[in-house]
Tab-separated table of C-alpha atoms in Angstrom:
chain	number	residue	atom	x	y	z
T	1	UNK	CA	-65.933	7.117	-60.034
T	2	UNK	CA	-66.207	10.874	-59.649
T	3	UNK	CA	-66.476	12.824	-63.021
T	4	UNK	CA	-63.831	15.563	-63.705
T	5	UNK	CA	-65.266	18.869	-62.818
T	6	UNK	CA	-65.389	21.448	-65.566
T	7	UNK	CA	-64.011	24.943	-65.284
T	8	UNK	CA	-66.577	27.649	-64.617
T	9	UNK	CA	-66.750	31.289	-65.830
T	10	UNK	CA	-65.295	32.414	-62.490
T	11	UNK	CA	-62.207	30.285	-63.106
T	12	UNK	CA	-61.342	32.397	-66.072
T	13	UNK	CA	-59.394	35.589	-64.981
T	14	UNK	CA	-60.469	37.505	-68.061
T	15	UNK	CA	-64.098	36.604	-67.433
T	16	UNK	CA	-64.006	37.700	-63.747
T	17	UNK	CA	-62.530	41.066	-64.636
T	18	UNK	CA	-65.034	41.590	-67.478
T	19	UNK	CA	-67.855	40.937	-64.953
T	20	UNK	CA	-66.251	43.415	-62.564
T	21	UNK	CA	-66.315	46.040	-65.323
T	22	UNK	CA	-69.938	45.384	-65.981
T	23	UNK	CA	-70.887	45.667	-62.299
T	24	UNK	CA	-68.722	48.643	-61.833
T	25	UNK	CA	-70.900	50.618	-64.206
T	26	UNK	CA	-73.588	50.930	-61.441
T	27	UNK	CA	-70.880	51.922	-58.884
T	28	UNK	CA	-69.417	54.574	-61.120
T	29	UNK	CA	-72.820	56.121	-62.212
T	30	UNK	CA	-74.405	56.060	-58.664
T	31	UNK	CA	-71.297	57.635	-57.045
T	32	UNK	CA	-71.357	60.305	-59.820
T	33	UNK	CA	-75.188	61.073	-59.063
T	34	UNK	CA	-74.490	61.013	-55.359
T	35	UNK	CA	-71.637	63.616	-55.505
T	36	UNK	CA	-72.125	65.698	-58.611
T	37	UNK	CA	-74.089	68.393	-56.845
T	38	UNK	CA	-71.015	69.478	-54.843
T	39	UNK	CA	-69.621	71.073	-57.992
T	40	UNK	CA	-72.939	72.877	-58.573
T	41	UNK	CA	-73.565	74.442	-55.049
T	42	UNK	CA	-72.744	78.035	-55.926
T	43	UNK	CA	-74.741	77.758	-59.025
T	44	UNK	CA	-77.745	76.240	-57.238
T	45	UNK	CA	-77.598	79.208	-54.957
T	46	UNK	CA	-77.464	81.812	-57.692
T	47	UNK	CA	-79.712	80.109	-60.224
T	48	UNK	CA	-82.286	78.395	-57.993
T	49	UNK	CA	-81.912	80.561	-54.884
T	50	UNK	CA	-81.102	77.605	-52.621
T	51	UNK	CA	-79.439	78.223	-49.126
T	52	UNK	CA	-76.559	76.186	-47.668
T	53	UNK	CA	-79.183	74.527	-45.381
T	54	UNK	CA	-81.492	73.703	-48.348
T	55	UNK	CA	-78.469	72.225	-50.208
T	56	UNK	CA	-77.566	70.167	-47.166
T	57	UNK	CA	-81.221	69.065	-46.926
T	58	UNK	CA	-81.198	67.717	-50.451
T	59	UNK	CA	-78.066	65.728	-49.622
T	60	UNK	CA	-79.237	64.484	-46.184
T	61	UNK	CA	-82.765	63.409	-47.308
T	62	UNK	CA	-81.232	61.383	-50.067
T	63	UNK	CA	-80.748	58.653	-47.469
T	64	UNK	CA	-83.905	59.014	-45.376
T	65	UNK	CA	-85.459	55.807	-46.594
T	66	UNK	CA	-82.230	53.888	-45.716
T	67	UNK	CA	-82.244	55.239	-42.294
T	68	UNK	CA	-85.471	53.533	-41.684
T	69	UNK	CA	-84.534	50.124	-42.894
T	70	UNK	CA	-84.717	50.219	-46.749
T	71	UNK	CA	-81.134	48.889	-47.017
T	72	UNK	CA	-81.849	46.051	-44.611
T	73	UNK	CA	-84.942	45.189	-46.537
T	74	UNK	CA	-82.803	45.150	-49.722
T	75	UNK	CA	-80.163	43.114	-48.087
T	76	UNK	CA	-82.747	40.589	-47.017
T	77	UNK	CA	-84.133	40.549	-50.567
T	78	UNK	CA	-80.666	39.989	-51.810
T	79	UNK	CA	-80.050	36.966	-49.602
T	80	UNK	CA	-83.560	35.544	-50.339
T	81	UNK	CA	-84.050	36.419	-54.048
T	82	UNK	CA	-80.458	36.624	-55.209
T	83	UNK	CA	-78.118	39.125	-56.959
T	84	UNK	CA	-80.004	39.453	-60.241
T	85	UNK	CA	-83.549	40.341	-59.022
T	86	UNK	CA	-82.215	42.708	-56.326
T	87	UNK	CA	-79.923	44.386	-58.795
T	88	UNK	CA	-82.650	45.023	-61.311
T	89	UNK	CA	-85.317	46.182	-58.810
T	90	UNK	CA	-83.159	48.567	-56.857
T	91	UNK	CA	-81.117	49.613	-59.890
T	92	UNK	CA	-84.507	50.637	-61.595
T	93	UNK	CA	-85.462	52.546	-58.352
T	94	UNK	CA	-82.284	54.597	-58.689
T	95	UNK	CA	-82.987	55.291	-62.320
T	96	UNK	CA	-86.448	56.375	-61.524
T	97	UNK	CA	-85.138	58.645	-58.677
T	98	UNK	CA	-82.578	60.196	-60.983
T	99	UNK	CA	-85.153	60.843	-63.697
T	100	UNK	CA	-87.475	62.664	-61.310
T	101	UNK	CA	-84.687	64.878	-60.001
T	102	UNK	CA	-83.619	65.673	-63.617
T	103	UNK	CA	-87.180	66.638	-64.546
T	104	UNK	CA	-87.503	68.800	-61.377
T	105	UNK	CA	-84.324	70.648	-62.183
T	106	UNK	CA	-85.600	71.388	-65.669
T	107	UNK	CA	-88.789	72.950	-64.279
T	108	UNK	CA	-91.080	70.075	-65.491
T	109	UNK	CA	-93.089	70.133	-62.321
T	110	UNK	CA	-93.046	73.884	-61.818
T	111	UNK	CA	-90.515	76.610	-61.497
T	112	UNK	CA	-91.482	77.758	-58.036
T	113	UNK	CA	-88.635	77.670	-55.570
T	114	UNK	CA	-90.412	75.277	-53.138
T	115	UNK	CA	-91.608	73.047	-55.867
T	116	UNK	CA	-88.247	72.445	-57.463
T	117	UNK	CA	-86.600	71.886	-54.070
T	118	UNK	CA	-89.350	69.383	-52.955
T	119	UNK	CA	-89.346	67.412	-56.270
T	120	UNK	CA	-85.532	67.335	-56.406
T	121	UNK	CA	-85.663	65.732	-52.825
T	122	UNK	CA	-88.299	63.306	-53.924
T	123	UNK	CA	-86.068	62.077	-56.799
T	124	UNK	CA	-83.000	62.023	-54.445
T	125	UNK	CA	-84.941	60.028	-51.906
T	126	UNK	CA	-85.972	57.366	-54.538
T	127	UNK	CA	-82.407	57.361	-55.860
T	128	UNK	CA	-81.036	57.025	-52.481
T	129	UNK	CA	-83.420	54.121	-51.734
T	130	UNK	CA	-81.884	52.142	-54.686
T	131	UNK	CA	-78.283	53.501	-54.292
T	132	UNK	CA	-77.165	51.744	-51.181
T	133	UNK	CA	-78.761	48.477	-51.982
T	134	UNK	CA	-77.090	48.672	-55.446
T	135	UNK	CA	-73.760	49.082	-53.652
T	136	UNK	CA	-74.530	46.012	-51.488
T	137	UNK	CA	-75.399	43.953	-54.675
T	138	UNK	CA	-72.094	45.025	-56.274
T	139	UNK	CA	-70.103	44.147	-53.179
T	140	UNK	CA	-71.913	40.808	-52.673
T	141	UNK	CA	-71.444	39.925	-56.331
T	142	UNK	CA	-67.695	40.616	-56.198
T	143	UNK	CA	-67.442	38.220	-53.282
T	144	UNK	CA	-69.264	35.506	-55.447
T	145	UNK	CA	-66.852	35.869	-58.381
T	146	UNK	CA	-63.589	36.737	-56.610
T	147	UNK	CA	-63.640	34.828	-53.292
T	148	UNK	CA	-60.216	32.976	-53.408
T	149	UNK	CA	-59.111	35.228	-56.324
T	150	UNK	CA	-57.722	38.587	-55.322
T	151	UNK	CA	-61.016	39.604	-53.454
T	152	UNK	CA	-59.536	42.803	-51.764
T	153	UNK	CA	-57.992	44.013	-55.018
T	154	UNK	CA	-61.352	43.425	-56.920
T	155	UNK	CA	-63.228	45.362	-54.233
T	156	UNK	CA	-60.708	48.111	-54.306
T	157	UNK	CA	-61.057	48.512	-58.080
T	158	UNK	CA	-64.784	48.589	-57.864
T	159	UNK	CA	-64.395	51.331	-55.201
T	160	UNK	CA	-61.934	52.948	-57.694
T	161	UNK	CA	-64.771	53.178	-60.261
T	162	UNK	CA	-66.927	54.791	-57.628
T	163	UNK	CA	-64.296	57.336	-56.702
T	164	UNK	CA	-63.812	57.989	-60.426
T	165	UNK	CA	-67.452	58.783	-60.626
T	166	UNK	CA	-67.264	61.049	-57.565
T	167	UNK	CA	-64.148	62.859	-58.955
T	168	UNK	CA	-65.588	63.433	-62.449
T	169	UNK	CA	-69.041	64.310	-61.248
T	170	UNK	CA	-67.588	67.009	-58.963
T	171	UNK	CA	-65.164	68.416	-61.480
T	172	UNK	CA	-67.206	68.255	-64.631
T	173	UNK	CA	-70.735	69.152	-63.616
T	174	UNK	CA	-70.238	72.807	-64.386
T	175	UNK	CA	-68.714	72.080	-67.774
T	176	UNK	CA	-71.539	69.627	-68.658
T	177	UNK	CA	-74.175	72.021	-67.472
T	178	UNK	CA	-72.839	74.971	-69.409
T	179	UNK	CA	-73.563	77.311	-66.541
T	180	UNK	CA	-76.913	75.770	-65.811
T	181	UNK	CA	-78.025	73.113	-63.352
T	182	UNK	CA	-80.478	71.144	-65.354
T	183	UNK	CA	-78.260	69.673	-68.056
T	184	UNK	CA	-75.828	68.424	-65.465
T	185	UNK	CA	-78.635	66.657	-63.589
T	186	UNK	CA	-79.999	65.065	-66.812
T	187	UNK	CA	-76.629	63.820	-67.742
T	188	UNK	CA	-75.951	62.271	-64.342
T	189	UNK	CA	-79.394	60.475	-64.346
T	190	UNK	CA	-78.689	59.183	-67.895
T	191	UNK	CA	-75.561	57.534	-66.707
T	192	UNK	CA	-77.534	55.373	-64.205
T	193	UNK	CA	-79.813	54.197	-67.066
T	194	UNK	CA	-76.834	53.186	-69.083
T	195	UNK	CA	-75.333	51.405	-66.115
T	196	UNK	CA	-78.507	49.450	-65.477
T	197	UNK	CA	-78.254	48.069	-69.123
T	198	UNK	CA	-74.778	46.980	-68.316
T	199	UNK	CA	-76.026	45.074	-65.336
T	200	UNK	CA	-78.713	43.352	-67.452
T	201	UNK	CA	-75.889	42.099	-69.739
T	202	UNK	CA	-74.003	40.864	-66.548
T	203	UNK	CA	-77.013	38.804	-65.557
T	204	UNK	CA	-76.758	36.665	-68.618
T	205	UNK	CA	-73.313	35.420	-67.551
T	206	UNK	CA	-74.424	35.136	-63.849
T	207	UNK	CA	-77.186	32.708	-64.955
T	208	UNK	CA	-74.651	30.598	-66.849
T	209	UNK	CA	-72.253	30.583	-63.949
T	210	UNK	CA	-75.103	29.261	-61.604
T	211	UNK	CA	-75.779	26.480	-64.067
T	212	UNK	CA	-72.111	25.504	-64.309
T	213	UNK	CA	-71.655	25.381	-60.560
T	214	UNK	CA	-74.833	23.326	-60.119
T	215	UNK	CA	-73.613	20.911	-62.795
T	216	UNK	CA	-70.284	20.541	-61.015
T	217	UNK	CA	-72.037	19.998	-57.696
T	218	UNK	CA	-74.143	17.198	-59.217
T	219	UNK	CA	-70.979	15.620	-60.700
T	220	UNK	CA	-69.016	15.765	-57.427
T	221	UNK	CA	-71.818	14.089	-55.670
T	222	UNK	CA	-71.905	16.881	-52.982
T	223	UNK	CA	-75.237	17.614	-51.392
T	224	UNK	CA	-75.508	21.374	-50.895
T	225	UNK	CA	-77.653	22.207	-47.946
T	226	UNK	CA	-80.292	24.883	-48.869
T	227	UNK	CA	-79.712	28.140	-47.208
T	228	UNK	CA	-82.005	28.808	-44.349
T	229	UNK	CA	-84.593	31.565	-44.651
T	230	UNK	CA	-83.749	34.822	-43.165
T	231	UNK	CA	-84.742	35.265	-39.485
T	232	UNK	CA	-84.586	38.509	-37.534
T	233	UNK	CA	-82.597	36.582	-34.940
T	234	UNK	CA	-79.790	36.555	-37.607
T	235	UNK	CA	-79.740	40.358	-37.544
T	236	UNK	CA	-79.720	40.480	-33.755
T	237	UNK	CA	-76.843	37.924	-33.685
T	238	UNK	CA	-75.060	40.167	-36.225
T	239	UNK	CA	-75.369	43.276	-34.095
T	240	UNK	CA	-74.116	41.158	-30.967
T	241	UNK	CA	-70.965	40.244	-32.934
T	242	UNK	CA	-68.588	42.843	-31.403
T	243	UNK	CA	-66.118	42.727	-34.268
T	244	UNK	CA	-68.857	43.328	-36.776
T	245	UNK	CA	-70.153	46.157	-34.553
T	246	UNK	CA	-66.665	47.822	-34.388
T	247	UNK	CA	-66.283	47.652	-38.159
T	248	UNK	CA	-69.877	48.900	-38.766
T	249	UNK	CA	-69.407	51.897	-36.399
T	250	UNK	CA	-66.042	52.569	-38.080
T	251	UNK	CA	-67.832	52.736	-41.361
T	252	UNK	CA	-70.166	55.398	-39.852
T	253	UNK	CA	-67.501	57.689	-38.217
T	254	UNK	CA	-65.086	57.368	-41.119
T	255	UNK	CA	-67.419	58.014	-43.906
T	256	UNK	CA	-69.232	60.795	-41.918
T	257	UNK	CA	-65.886	62.596	-41.873
T	258	UNK	CA	-65.380	62.162	-45.651
T	259	UNK	CA	-68.526	62.365	-47.650
T	260	UNK	CA	-70.087	65.574	-46.136
T	261	UNK	CA	-66.736	67.315	-46.428
T	262	UNK	CA	-66.558	66.390	-50.121
T	263	UNK	CA	-69.835	68.050	-50.732
T	264	UNK	CA	-68.749	71.255	-49.195
T	265	UNK	CA	-65.042	71.191	-50.234
T	266	UNK	CA	-65.312	73.245	-53.447
T	267	UNK	CA	-67.156	75.973	-51.643
T	268	UNK	CA	-64.624	75.883	-48.780
T	269	UNK	CA	-61.681	76.266	-51.105
T	270	UNK	CA	-63.461	79.143	-52.867
T	271	UNK	CA	-64.253	80.971	-49.615
T	272	UNK	CA	-61.196	80.223	-47.448
T	273	UNK	CA	-58.394	80.116	-49.908
T	274	UNK	CA	-59.751	82.301	-52.768
T	275	UNK	CA	-59.924	79.553	-55.413
T	276	UNK	CA	-61.869	80.212	-58.547
T	277	UNK	CA	-65.408	79.059	-58.977
T	278	UNK	CA	-65.373	78.960	-62.838
T	279	UNK	CA	-62.223	77.300	-64.434
T	280	UNK	CA	-60.268	79.860	-66.356
T	281	UNK	CA	-60.189	79.318	-70.179
T	282	UNK	CA	-56.416	78.465	-70.001
T	283	UNK	CA	-57.115	75.453	-67.844
T	284	UNK	CA	-59.619	73.926	-70.269
T	285	UNK	CA	-58.775	70.531	-71.921
T	286	UNK	CA	-60.450	70.393	-75.303
T	287	UNK	CA	-60.808	66.883	-76.913
T	288	UNK	CA	-62.953	66.286	-80.060
T	289	UNK	CA	-64.281	69.752	-79.562
T	290	UNK	CA	-65.653	69.180	-76.042
T	291	UNK	CA	-64.353	70.540	-72.768
T	292	UNK	CA	-66.225	67.831	-70.845
T	293	UNK	CA	-64.617	65.007	-72.846
T	294	UNK	CA	-61.233	66.645	-72.522
T	295	UNK	CA	-61.481	66.961	-68.711
T	296	UNK	CA	-62.772	63.391	-68.582
T	297	UNK	CA	-59.764	62.182	-70.207
T	298	UNK	CA	-57.503	63.436	-67.464
T	299	UNK	CA	-59.396	61.377	-64.867
T	300	UNK	CA	-59.398	58.286	-67.095
T	301	UNK	CA	-55.676	58.445	-67.530
T	302	UNK	CA	-55.267	58.620	-63.816
T	303	UNK	CA	-57.434	55.695	-63.381
T	304	UNK	CA	-55.720	53.763	-66.216
T	305	UNK	CA	-52.433	54.372	-64.533
T	306	UNK	CA	-53.722	52.848	-61.239
T	307	UNK	CA	-54.954	49.748	-63.117
T	308	UNK	CA	-51.673	49.336	-64.993
T	309	UNK	CA	-49.663	49.864	-61.867
T	310	UNK	CA	-51.583	47.799	-59.367
T	311	UNK	CA	-53.564	45.171	-61.336
T	312	UNK	CA	-51.861	44.124	-64.634
T	313	UNK	CA	-48.485	43.193	-63.169
T	314	UNK	CA	-50.136	40.615	-60.874
T	315	UNK	CA	-50.703	38.507	-64.038
T	316	UNK	CA	-46.977	38.178	-64.563
T	317	UNK	CA	-45.182	35.340	-62.655
T	318	UNK	CA	-41.688	36.749	-63.338
T	319	UNK	CA	-40.741	39.355	-60.630
T	320	UNK	CA	-38.464	41.164	-63.091
T	321	UNK	CA	-41.283	41.478	-65.669
T	322	UNK	CA	-43.648	42.899	-62.993
T	323	UNK	CA	-40.972	45.391	-61.934
T	324	UNK	CA	-40.323	46.500	-65.498
T	325	UNK	CA	-44.003	46.877	-66.259
T	326	UNK	CA	-44.595	49.009	-63.116
T	327	UNK	CA	-41.543	51.150	-63.889
T	328	UNK	CA	-42.725	51.616	-67.403
T	329	UNK	CA	-46.286	52.645	-66.236
T	330	UNK	CA	-44.734	55.033	-63.746
T	331	UNK	CA	-42.411	56.636	-66.259
T	332	UNK	CA	-45.278	57.154	-68.764
T	333	UNK	CA	-47.471	58.694	-66.058
T	334	UNK	CA	-44.630	61.074	-65.096
T	335	UNK	CA	-44.151	62.106	-68.740
T	336	UNK	CA	-48.012	62.833	-68.919
T	337	UNK	CA	-47.825	64.898	-65.741
T	338	UNK	CA	-44.948	66.929	-67.182
T	339	UNK	CA	-46.883	67.575	-70.536
T	340	UNK	CA	-49.926	68.649	-68.507
T	341	UNK	CA	-48.231	70.605	-65.768
T	342	UNK	CA	-49.445	74.001	-66.924
T	343	UNK	CA	-53.053	72.967	-67.139
T	344	UNK	CA	-52.930	71.094	-63.921
T	345	UNK	CA	-51.398	74.063	-62.181
T	346	UNK	CA	-54.556	76.116	-63.213
T	347	UNK	CA	-56.760	73.217	-61.973
T	348	UNK	CA	-55.126	73.439	-58.553
T	349	UNK	CA	-56.456	76.983	-58.263
T	350	UNK	CA	-60.122	76.020	-59.101
T	351	UNK	CA	-62.334	74.972	-56.253
T	352	UNK	CA	-64.314	72.009	-57.976
T	353	UNK	CA	-61.206	70.640	-59.691
T	354	UNK	CA	-58.995	70.822	-56.593
T	355	UNK	CA	-61.629	69.229	-54.447
T	356	UNK	CA	-61.701	66.304	-56.871
T	357	UNK	CA	-58.284	65.424	-55.689
T	358	UNK	CA	-59.877	63.616	-52.783
T	359	UNK	CA	-61.561	60.965	-54.960
T	360	UNK	CA	-58.790	61.173	-57.500
T	361	UNK	CA	-56.255	60.185	-54.912
T	362	UNK	CA	-58.419	57.035	-54.275
T	363	UNK	CA	-58.303	56.210	-57.920
T	364	UNK	CA	-54.595	55.688	-57.828
T	365	UNK	CA	-54.152	54.336	-54.342
T	366	UNK	CA	-57.269	52.124	-53.648
T	367	UNK	CA	-56.086	49.376	-56.136
T	368	UNK	CA	-52.645	49.546	-54.780
T	369	UNK	CA	-53.820	49.142	-51.225
T	370	UNK	CA	-56.290	46.530	-52.035
T	371	UNK	CA	-53.502	44.511	-53.612
T	372	UNK	CA	-51.432	44.988	-50.548
T	373	UNK	CA	-54.239	43.768	-48.284
T	374	UNK	CA	-54.505	40.634	-50.424
T	375	UNK	CA	-50.759	39.921	-50.349
T	376	UNK	CA	-49.708	41.180	-46.939
T	377	UNK	CA	-52.866	41.517	-44.737
T	378	UNK	CA	-52.568	44.242	-42.070
T	379	UNK	CA	-56.216	45.296	-42.649
T	380	UNK	CA	-56.815	46.643	-39.162
T	381	UNK	CA	-53.406	48.402	-39.037
T	382	UNK	CA	-54.199	50.165	-42.365
T	383	UNK	CA	-57.550	51.337	-40.875
T	384	UNK	CA	-55.597	52.965	-38.042
T	385	UNK	CA	-53.200	54.648	-40.418
T	386	UNK	CA	-56.077	55.899	-42.612
T	387	UNK	CA	-57.914	57.402	-39.596
T	388	UNK	CA	-54.687	59.291	-38.539
T	389	UNK	CA	-54.311	60.712	-42.024
T	390	UNK	CA	-57.905	61.808	-41.900
T	391	UNK	CA	-57.363	63.736	-38.706
T	392	UNK	CA	-54.313	65.581	-40.107
T	393	UNK	CA	-56.139	66.326	-43.317
T	394	UNK	CA	-59.104	68.128	-41.454
T	395	UNK	CA	-56.793	69.937	-39.139
T	396	UNK	CA	-54.767	71.319	-42.145
T	397	UNK	CA	-58.031	72.571	-43.781
T	398	UNK	CA	-59.628	74.049	-40.712
T	399	UNK	CA	-57.115	75.507	-38.363
T	400	UNK	CA	-54.269	76.209	-40.713
T	401	UNK	CA	-54.382	78.911	-43.424
T	402	UNK	CA	-51.474	77.881	-45.558
T	403	UNK	CA	-52.624	76.783	-49.090
T	404	UNK	CA	-49.743	74.457	-49.532
T	405	UNK	CA	-50.534	72.532	-46.407
T	406	UNK	CA	-54.128	72.504	-47.605
T	407	UNK	CA	-53.029	70.729	-50.787
T	408	UNK	CA	-51.186	68.214	-48.774
T	409	UNK	CA	-54.222	67.760	-46.479
T	410	UNK	CA	-56.371	67.132	-49.467
T	411	UNK	CA	-53.919	64.551	-50.785
T	412	UNK	CA	-53.759	62.953	-47.386
T	413	UNK	CA	-57.533	62.720	-47.285
T	414	UNK	CA	-57.489	60.950	-50.631
T	415	UNK	CA	-54.987	58.386	-49.359
T	416	UNK	CA	-57.042	57.849	-46.237
T	417	UNK	CA	-60.094	57.527	-48.365
T	418	UNK	CA	-58.264	54.639	-50.038
T	419	UNK	CA	-56.611	52.926	-47.009
T	420	UNK	CA	-59.656	52.427	-44.885
T	421	UNK	CA	-62.226	51.187	-47.512
T	422	UNK	CA	-59.646	48.880	-49.185
T	423	UNK	CA	-59.068	47.262	-45.783
T	424	UNK	CA	-62.556	47.460	-44.320
T	425	UNK	CA	-64.961	46.083	-46.932
T	426	UNK	CA	-62.985	42.714	-47.548
T	427	UNK	CA	-62.629	42.206	-43.819
T	428	UNK	CA	-66.396	41.891	-43.354
T	429	UNK	CA	-66.226	38.797	-45.527
T	430	UNK	CA	-63.919	37.250	-42.899
T	431	UNK	CA	-66.039	38.166	-40.033
T	432	UNK	CA	-69.483	37.264	-41.415
T	433	UNK	CA	-70.674	34.015	-42.951
T	434	UNK	CA	-71.028	34.254	-46.814
T	435	UNK	CA	-74.772	33.494	-46.949
T	436	UNK	CA	-75.395	36.547	-44.569
T	437	UNK	CA	-73.140	38.924	-46.257
T	438	UNK	CA	-76.073	40.727	-47.970
T	439	UNK	CA	-77.691	41.474	-44.573
T	440	UNK	CA	-74.331	42.345	-43.034
T	441	UNK	CA	-73.403	44.960	-45.700
T	442	UNK	CA	-76.865	46.238	-45.736
T	443	UNK	CA	-76.727	46.714	-42.004
T	444	UNK	CA	-73.536	48.687	-42.281
T	445	UNK	CA	-74.920	50.877	-44.937
T	446	UNK	CA	-78.047	51.574	-42.846
T	447	UNK	CA	-75.960	52.570	-39.828
T	448	UNK	CA	-73.711	54.627	-42.239
T	449	UNK	CA	-76.732	56.514	-43.632
T	450	UNK	CA	-77.834	57.640	-40.154
T	451	UNK	CA	-74.422	59.207	-39.696
T	452	UNK	CA	-74.318	60.700	-43.156
T	453	UNK	CA	-77.729	62.250	-42.917
T	454	UNK	CA	-76.909	63.852	-39.614
T	455	UNK	CA	-73.598	65.341	-41.002
T	456	UNK	CA	-74.856	66.309	-44.454
T	457	UNK	CA	-77.754	68.423	-42.943
T	458	UNK	CA	-75.954	69.329	-39.795
T	459	UNK	CA	-72.809	70.743	-41.509
T	460	UNK	CA	-75.101	72.940	-43.746
T	461	UNK	CA	-77.099	74.197	-40.767
T	462	UNK	CA	-73.932	74.761	-38.727
T	463	UNK	CA	-72.286	76.571	-41.612
T	464	UNK	CA	-75.325	78.868	-41.774
T	465	UNK	CA	-75.357	79.521	-37.995
T	466	UNK	CA	-71.617	80.326	-37.700
T	467	UNK	CA	-71.782	82.668	-40.539
T	468	UNK	CA	-74.998	84.536	-39.727
T	469	UNK	CA	-74.495	88.263	-39.929
T	470	UNK	CA	-71.640	88.009	-42.476
T	471	UNK	CA	-72.655	90.113	-45.608
T	472	UNK	CA	-73.550	88.107	-48.827
T	473	UNK	CA	-70.426	87.757	-51.048
T	474	UNK	CA	-68.013	87.651	-47.985
T	475	UNK	CA	-66.046	84.396	-47.409
T	476	UNK	CA	-67.781	81.877	-45.213
T	477	UNK	CA	-65.939	80.509	-42.022
T	478	UNK	CA	-65.760	76.631	-42.128
T	479	UNK	CA	-63.436	76.166	-39.154
T	480	UNK	CA	-65.902	74.875	-36.617
T	481	UNK	CA	-67.806	72.508	-38.993
T	482	UNK	CA	-64.585	70.844	-39.990
T	483	UNK	CA	-63.368	70.510	-36.463
T	484	UNK	CA	-66.460	68.544	-35.813
T	485	UNK	CA	-65.309	66.137	-38.463
T	486	UNK	CA	-61.913	65.790	-36.744
T	487	UNK	CA	-63.729	64.307	-33.806
T	488	UNK	CA	-64.980	61.484	-36.151
T	489	UNK	CA	-61.381	60.744	-37.076
T	490	UNK	CA	-60.490	60.334	-33.472
T	491	UNK	CA	-63.399	57.864	-32.916
T	492	UNK	CA	-62.371	55.970	-35.972
T	493	UNK	CA	-58.859	55.407	-34.552
T	494	UNK	CA	-60.345	54.015	-31.340
T	495	UNK	CA	-62.673	51.670	-33.228
T	496	UNK	CA	-59.825	50.404	-35.392
T	497	UNK	CA	-57.694	49.532	-32.277
T	498	UNK	CA	-60.697	47.608	-30.787
T	499	UNK	CA	-61.061	45.775	-34.051
T	500	UNK	CA	-57.406	44.813	-34.098
T	501	UNK	CA	-57.687	43.536	-30.418
T	502	UNK	CA	-60.810	41.562	-31.383
T	503	UNK	CA	-59.006	39.995	-34.348
T	504	UNK	CA	-56.180	38.761	-32.098
T	505	UNK	CA	-58.750	37.025	-29.791
T	506	UNK	CA	-61.150	35.584	-32.571
T	507	UNK	CA	-58.397	34.854	-35.090
T	508	UNK	CA	-60.353	36.265	-38.138
T	509	UNK	CA	-57.178	36.753	-39.979
T	510	UNK	CA	-57.581	40.479	-40.689
T	511	UNK	CA	-53.891	41.027	-40.287
T	512	UNK	CA	-52.980	38.041	-42.447
T	513	UNK	CA	-52.685	37.712	-46.238
T	514	UNK	CA	-55.955	36.609	-47.981
């Protein structure tokens, strides 16, 4: 007689979401460190003497190790060694890289221009070597805990934490630095260290879950076949899978049109539309005597609204209760916006704060779209819509000179940045076998890094080229660099259509509810 199977930790809704929070600490901190330099570009030029090309070089070389296979190696390690070992090893590498960058910015290795530049790059390369594998670990772990339980929503919330880190890093770096680069870098590096501690706490529960599932397997009498060792033929087969290739290339073209732009967006808004570089005193939010904490509270309230609107109501079975809860959250959020309208109006005239609208939009919309994918499907269709919004956003910021259209373009970019990832990442789990997801996600991140490195460095070099001869202090022209990104949006639409066509033939279920 088969024994009754016991509930495991992953069968508890509260435990699943608690684990997601612990995992999302790494996502939040690494995204912060990845993007916080964008708010410091002008300060790095004035305080450290860096050019746009050198700024772009720092960003581009962050991913150099990943371009030559580090993520694939990490993905293989993840599939062979498991979540815990890979998370600790590559999380530790990200901490080491962040620490070296912080020491370099403080002048620890020397104050010469070349020395500071090179050592910041060394730190960023080490950080980048751990960064993408950490993202793979987080994604793979969410599949482990949430497959069959709102997987797309869980991935969307994890991405929301990442976007929250991007938004806060971009908007708060100047406040945290107090007019200097070094304190902002030190703070960003410290966040990764704290997140690694959170991951170590998570591993305790992960070990217990594995023991529970093994015990249930023994009781049920099921014999689980051991996973085969990784073979490079698996990687070849993955690349030959047309559907996977479409989604991997979409990952490259879409993110190439987003991430490089985010790094240059504050500078663009300052140069093209005359936004302020330093936030006026009237726009400061003071909480417990701190400007940084006060500004952080704004982003946290936006994120809390997204969670209350898109996540919490799913736990209510009664439709009327769900409607009332969502309505209450929306009313409370509108009241908050009304109270903060004067301060937010000033923020919308500041380069860094306005640029943070891009990830801020994803904080609100990514959980909502993730929930939609779980309930309704339509993943490929949402990728097409997101790519269309991407094209509109870049055209509104490059060709048109109307500031109000520019605001709408930034908001559209934030929505696009929610739509495509919320649909794309869960779709991989439908196309690829679970025991090869680590390698699959790692391959996607590797291809993505080739595109990002080209565009991070290329946009900076192109910006210097098209603006050569313009006197220092005069506005830079961003039109041609951004039009290049429009081309990425066009290719993204084409790939999304190919993926939708492949879904009809292979019946992956991308357009169906989870």
